[in-house]
């Protein structure tokens, strides 16, 4: 996708954005943008024009600026851009009223209702189930000596975990896996197929909410699932409509699994291509030292995180970001991947250092829209990586980096496949 600036002989030529080559390694292009055009109006592959914000300080400001609305109603879309600033199919399926598309006070009310499911205590209670799922998935391919870690591990782990958290019955979870698989492929696949999957998911969630409401006991049970908790909130004067409940369940599923797929996939790939850091972590795990695992996952989120651009924002009034004037209605995309490699904020930003301490990365956002599921994603990421490196200590890539392909979506950053080999554990 060619993106033209006014010619200036003193500035190197602008890099081409959103090509397959760019997807494989966007960081040199982002470095150019930070230096020469840190807030830049760009035509996206969809045809929509948006401002890209790439410096850390500007990104942090934009993520917390309430003049940048999450509600697409503030964008006066041209005809060619209609329906291209969100998840395909969510408008037709009446799934727009979720946390990624609303502002206070509705955002405050809905976030309060669902935040109870993601407290550190609730996530800690879920740790045993995450470990069980992790081991079960590795058991399926461990004796084979090879695997595709995306399709056989990184993808199913979070989808089954979030289904358990939501309260989706085990016998229905494979359907969710199929629908979710179509949804995360939308970057390079047919949007019509995604819309159909979203519609099926919406119909299923509406039916599940109805069934759970009919069967709900008078008092909440310990560890009650999230969908039941949303229903109770709507039944106790919190004014949560059925559409809101379905939209909330949908976005928690959508946002709560793809980020973790990419965290596990990108993180494993980074460790396998940085053997000194991988061995450093394995030695710490062998000593029973989990501190490096915790800081290491934060560094993997910074270095090559699962979310490349924060979700859409729209100016509600004139404002200035990084010296650039933004007009009302203009879309703004904060490039988290660029901000988290900003040398003005991070020392040696292109170096992977699992022990990095001063690491206030933006991988899960900032401000009131900070990722609600971040504690669960961190738990899954830490459990997945620690278990892989412990159970399969000689894990190695089964393809060269130039043979791997990255999904071509705008918001998320993740590998399509991650073929690996290893010595099967002794029987």
XYZ file of C-alpha atoms in Angstrom:
427
model
C 0.000 0.000 0.000
C 1.715 3.164 -1.193
C 1.438 6.139 1.089
C 2.623 9.484 -0.279
C 4.030 12.477 1.572
C 5.000 15.781 0.080
C 8.442 15.295 -1.492
C 11.384 16.420 0.613
C 14.891 15.713 -0.651
C 16.269 15.843 2.893
C 14.111 12.952 4.116
C 14.631 9.326 3.031
C 11.839 7.807 0.980
C 8.838 6.732 3.008
C 8.601 2.972 3.524
C 5.728 1.060 2.001
C 3.244 0.010 4.665
C 0.873 -2.975 4.989
C 2.544 -5.217 2.425
C 3.373 -8.871 3.130
C 7.024 -7.871 3.508
C 6.010 -5.194 6.010
C 3.957 -7.760 7.973
C 7.023 -9.981 8.377
C 9.033 -7.170 10.004
C 7.249 -3.828 10.460
C 9.778 -2.409 12.911
C 12.134 -0.650 10.454
C 9.140 1.135 8.903
C 7.875 2.121 12.343
C 11.325 3.496 13.207
C 11.134 5.689 10.083
C 7.684 6.931 11.081
C 8.763 7.739 14.650
C 11.653 9.822 13.331
C 10.124 11.531 10.292
C 6.321 11.431 10.592
C 5.299 10.395 14.119
C 1.644 11.361 13.573
C 0.834 10.646 9.974
C -2.338 10.477 7.910
C -2.306 7.188 6.006
C -4.593 5.402 3.558
C -5.124 1.875 4.858
C -5.595 -1.209 2.652
C -9.359 -0.972 3.305
C -9.417 2.532 1.784
C -10.064 4.229 5.125
C -7.766 7.160 5.940
C -6.516 7.326 9.525
C -3.818 8.978 11.607
C -1.029 6.634 12.757
C 0.547 7.595 16.106
C 3.955 5.966 16.612
C 5.904 7.690 19.425
C 5.528 6.429 22.987
C 4.675 9.760 24.622
C 2.094 10.603 21.944
C 0.666 7.095 22.069
C 0.228 7.176 25.833
C -1.473 10.579 25.563
C -3.828 9.412 22.820
C -4.817 6.206 24.625
C -5.971 8.221 27.650
C -7.489 11.213 25.796
C -11.270 11.174 26.223
C -11.621 13.453 23.186
C -10.814 10.336 21.198
C -14.013 8.315 21.275
C -14.318 4.563 20.805
C -17.792 4.959 19.325
C -17.783 4.617 15.498
C -20.800 6.953 15.389
C -18.302 9.824 15.647
C -16.786 8.862 12.281
C -18.588 10.302 9.263
C -17.761 7.351 7.029
C -17.514 7.744 3.279
C -19.423 5.113 1.356
C -16.323 3.058 0.512
C -15.351 2.870 4.199
C -18.669 1.770 5.706
C -18.289 -1.166 8.084
C -14.495 -1.235 7.754
C -13.530 0.251 11.109
C -14.476 -2.651 13.339
C -14.902 -6.403 13.526
C -16.572 -7.723 10.352
C -20.188 -8.645 10.928
C -20.601 -7.137 14.387
C -22.954 -4.390 13.181
C -25.375 -6.711 11.397
C -25.290 -9.134 14.341
C -26.156 -6.300 16.795
C -22.927 -6.844 18.711
C -21.701 -3.243 18.742
C -22.487 -2.438 22.384
C -19.263 -3.813 23.863
C -16.312 -2.257 25.676
C -14.270 -1.586 22.524
C -17.017 0.557 20.965
C -18.421 2.682 23.775
C -17.428 5.597 26.000
C -18.319 6.647 29.555
C -20.761 6.500 31.213
C -21.904 3.298 29.455
C -18.319 2.034 29.316
C -17.918 2.630 33.061
C -21.104 0.690 33.835
C -20.333 -2.289 31.594
C -16.681 -2.539 32.637
C -17.708 -2.558 36.286
C -20.080 -5.458 35.620
C -17.482 -7.691 33.973
C -14.383 -6.657 35.929
C -15.240 -9.086 38.738
C -14.412 -12.007 36.452
C -10.854 -10.775 35.886
C -9.677 -9.911 39.389
C -6.254 -11.300 40.363
C -8.008 -13.624 42.819
C -10.402 -15.013 40.193
C -7.572 -15.477 37.706
C -5.455 -17.234 40.351
C -8.351 -19.628 40.988
C -8.294 -20.440 37.280
C -4.580 -21.301 37.244
C -5.034 -25.047 37.770
C -7.441 -25.280 34.814
C -5.017 -23.384 32.559
C -2.210 -25.743 33.567
C -4.451 -28.759 32.929
C -5.358 -27.511 29.448
C -1.699 -26.745 28.693
C -0.552 -30.235 29.621
C -3.406 -31.912 27.748
C -2.554 -30.062 24.541
C 1.171 -30.858 24.781
C 0.331 -34.512 25.478
C -1.377 -34.708 22.077
C 1.822 -34.028 20.121
C 4.699 -34.686 22.549
C 5.379 -38.248 21.382
C 5.423 -37.166 17.737
C 8.510 -34.975 18.048
C 7.016 -32.177 15.948
C 4.041 -29.827 15.960
C 2.557 -26.648 14.591
C 2.466 -24.655 17.799
C -0.109 -22.202 16.502
C -2.829 -24.652 15.460
C -2.085 -27.365 18.000
C -1.258 -25.274 21.056
C -1.384 -21.464 21.004
C -4.834 -21.357 19.369
C -6.805 -24.000 21.322
C -5.447 -23.112 24.777
C -7.001 -19.641 25.155
C -10.203 -20.487 23.272
C -10.974 -23.369 25.634
C -9.922 -21.298 28.647
C -12.148 -18.333 27.800
C -15.046 -20.677 27.003
C -14.683 -22.202 30.468
C -14.595 -18.743 32.029
C -17.706 -17.631 30.133
C -19.564 -20.837 30.966
C -19.836 -22.321 27.454
C -20.585 -26.060 27.902
C -17.700 -28.372 26.980
C -19.758 -30.063 24.269
C -20.197 -26.708 22.462
C -16.609 -25.465 22.693
C -15.440 -27.032 19.434
C -18.075 -24.964 17.603
C -16.592 -21.853 19.215
C -13.144 -22.989 18.127
C -14.357 -23.222 14.504
C -16.039 -19.800 14.594
C -13.050 -18.204 16.281
C -10.711 -19.751 13.722
C -12.580 -18.024 10.916
C -12.604 -14.724 12.801
C -8.850 -14.533 13.366
C -8.194 -15.293 9.708
C -10.179 -12.250 8.524
C -7.008 -10.243 7.878
C -6.246 -12.323 4.809
C -9.548 -14.060 4.249
C -13.094 -13.338 3.058
C -14.972 -10.910 5.288
C -18.250 -12.624 4.323
C -17.103 -15.819 6.016
C -16.208 -13.865 9.134
C -19.617 -12.192 9.186
C -21.315 -15.589 8.981
C -19.229 -16.867 11.886
C -20.068 -13.769 13.922
C -23.766 -14.268 13.162
C -23.624 -17.912 14.266
C -21.818 -16.934 17.434
C -24.370 -14.200 18.140
C -27.253 -16.662 17.721
C -25.602 -19.198 19.982
C -24.837 -16.628 22.702
C -28.419 -15.340 22.658
C -29.710 -18.898 23.113
C -27.155 -19.664 25.838
C -28.037 -16.478 27.744
C -31.718 -17.420 27.565
C -31.043 -20.967 28.817
C -28.840 -19.773 31.666
C -31.384 -17.156 32.719
C -34.110 -19.817 32.902
C -31.920 -22.175 34.963
C -30.236 -19.621 37.231
C -30.627 -20.330 40.992
C -31.690 -17.552 43.314
C -28.227 -17.134 44.846
C -24.897 -17.084 43.018
C -22.753 -20.196 43.320
C -19.023 -20.021 44.149
C -16.989 -19.547 40.986
C -20.071 -18.731 38.936
C -19.342 -18.307 35.227
C -19.166 -14.887 33.621
C -22.310 -15.156 31.496
C -24.352 -16.038 34.591
C -22.799 -13.052 36.336
C -23.810 -10.772 33.457
C -27.373 -12.110 33.632
C -27.549 -11.474 37.381
C -26.381 -7.915 36.829
C -29.168 -7.329 34.326
C -31.705 -8.860 36.690
C -30.663 -6.611 39.598
C -31.297 -3.177 38.164
C -28.027 -2.671 36.296
C -29.911 -2.233 32.998
C -27.844 -4.729 31.019
C -29.889 -5.607 27.947
C -29.748 -8.993 26.231
C -27.911 -7.361 23.323
C -25.381 -5.896 25.751
C -24.895 -9.258 27.459
C -24.386 -11.027 24.118
C -22.031 -8.280 22.889
C -20.006 -8.426 26.099
C -19.653 -12.206 25.904
C -18.698 -11.901 22.230
C -15.981 -9.300 22.712
C -14.519 -11.063 25.751
C -14.258 -14.183 23.626
C -12.893 -12.341 20.595
C -10.421 -10.119 22.438
C -9.666 -12.648 25.154
C -8.308 -15.372 22.942
C -6.614 -13.860 19.873
C -4.293 -11.710 21.967
C -3.177 -14.811 23.857
C -2.759 -16.870 20.678
C -0.334 -14.210 19.478
C 1.378 -13.771 22.847
C 2.196 -17.493 22.961
C 3.095 -17.708 19.264
C 5.144 -14.509 19.032
C 6.733 -15.168 22.413
C 7.810 -18.701 21.545
C 9.175 -17.527 18.201
C 11.160 -14.732 19.872
C 12.661 -17.177 22.369
C 13.586 -19.691 19.668
C 15.338 -16.986 17.633
C 17.144 -15.611 20.709
C 18.730 -18.760 22.146
C 20.723 -16.951 24.832
C 17.521 -15.504 26.309
C 15.691 -18.817 25.967
C 18.492 -20.657 27.853
C 18.505 -17.918 30.485
C 14.808 -18.524 31.101
C 15.165 -22.319 31.120
C 17.909 -22.090 33.733
C 15.737 -19.843 35.904
C 12.786 -22.249 35.620
C 15.043 -25.180 36.550
C 16.017 -23.303 39.727
C 12.367 -22.708 40.561
C 12.843 -18.961 39.994
C 9.634 -17.576 38.473
C 10.704 -13.929 38.592
C 12.387 -14.037 35.196
C 9.276 -15.693 33.749
C 7.144 -12.749 34.913
C 9.491 -10.039 33.633
C 10.144 -12.120 30.526
C 6.510 -12.227 29.477
C 6.304 -8.443 29.916
C 9.371 -8.078 27.698
C 7.885 -10.368 25.055
C 4.744 -8.202 25.117
C 6.928 -5.136 24.515
C 9.340 -6.629 22.008
C 6.864 -8.228 19.590
C 3.459 -8.032 21.202
C 0.154 -9.567 20.121
C -1.603 -6.256 19.391
C 0.145 -4.167 16.743
C -2.315 -1.251 16.656
C -4.807 -0.269 19.322
C -8.429 -0.478 18.211
C -10.095 2.450 16.466
C -10.551 5.869 18.018
C -12.375 8.890 16.536
C -11.817 12.567 17.358
C -14.909 14.219 18.835
C -13.424 17.727 18.631
C -10.308 19.409 17.241
C -7.175 18.276 19.077
C -3.420 18.135 18.646
C -1.245 15.033 18.962
C 2.504 15.320 18.556
C 2.115 18.760 17.028
C -0.330 17.491 14.407
C -3.861 18.913 14.260
C -6.597 16.245 14.176
C -10.038 17.212 12.864
C -13.348 16.072 14.398
C -14.412 12.702 13.027
C -10.901 11.671 11.980
C -9.935 8.066 12.848
C -6.815 7.656 14.983
C -4.834 4.416 15.290
C -2.193 4.187 18.009
C 0.639 1.922 16.850
C 1.531 0.029 20.012
C 4.285 -1.920 18.262
C 6.027 1.321 17.290
C 5.578 3.008 20.670
C 7.033 0.008 22.485
C 10.253 0.239 20.438
C 10.674 3.998 20.990
C 14.318 4.699 21.991
C 13.141 7.845 23.789
C 11.383 5.560 26.296
C 13.218 2.210 26.239
C 16.972 1.637 26.364
C 18.149 -0.556 23.463
C 14.524 -1.052 22.349
C 15.360 -3.513 19.569
C 17.133 -5.837 22.022
C 15.206 -8.644 23.725
C 16.084 -8.611 27.447
C 13.888 -10.893 29.566
C 15.146 -9.241 32.738
C 14.161 -5.709 31.665
C 12.851 -3.846 34.715
C 11.709 -0.412 33.584
C 9.120 -1.802 31.210
C 5.899 0.196 31.186
C 4.972 -1.102 27.750
C 1.642 -0.368 26.082
C 1.034 -3.923 24.911
C -2.338 -4.058 26.653
C -3.182 -0.394 26.222
C -3.448 2.431 28.728
C -6.206 4.433 30.380
C -9.829 3.401 30.839
C -9.656 0.953 27.930
C -6.697 -0.974 29.371
C -7.242 -4.638 28.506
C -9.597 -6.169 31.041
C -8.338 -9.677 30.348
C -4.637 -8.859 30.765
C -4.257 -10.858 34.031
C -5.719 -13.965 32.367
C -3.571 -13.510 29.248
C -0.451 -13.151 31.399
C -1.347 -16.311 33.315
C -1.876 -18.251 30.083
C 1.297 -16.859 28.528
C 3.452 -17.654 31.553
C 1.971 -21.143 31.942
C 2.269 -21.984 28.244
C 5.865 -20.806 27.829
C 7.123 -22.308 31.091
C 5.521 -25.677 30.353
C 6.786 -25.788 26.759
C 10.373 -24.981 27.757
C 10.314 -27.437 30.667
C 8.639 -30.398 28.979
C 10.288 -29.906 25.562
C 13.711 -28.488 26.506
C 15.300 -28.816 23.042
C 12.375 -27.186 21.217
C 13.572 -25.709 17.917
C 12.179 -24.168 14.740
C 11.407 -26.579 11.909
C 11.397 -23.791 9.303
C 13.551 -20.779 8.575
C 12.271 -17.359 9.640
C 11.905 -16.395 5.967
C 9.542 -19.349 5.458
C 7.100 -18.248 8.160
C 4.084 -16.108 7.294
C 2.358 -13.532 9.448
C -1.364 -12.921 9.332
C -2.202 -9.800 7.378
C -4.710 -8.114 9.679
C -4.516 -4.481 10.763
C -4.898 -4.667 14.554
C -3.357 -7.959 15.632
C 0.138 -9.312 14.977
C 0.589 -13.069 14.876
C 2.061 -15.964 12.968
C -0.084 -18.180 10.754
C 1.954 -21.257 11.649
C 4.914 -22.092 13.874
C 6.381 -25.492 12.940
C 8.723 -26.885 15.595
C 10.702 -30.064 16.301
C 11.942 -31.575 19.555
C 13.073 -34.837 21.083
C 10.026 -36.787 22.321
C 10.073 -37.168 26.113
C 11.331 -40.520 27.379
C 8.559 -43.015 28.061
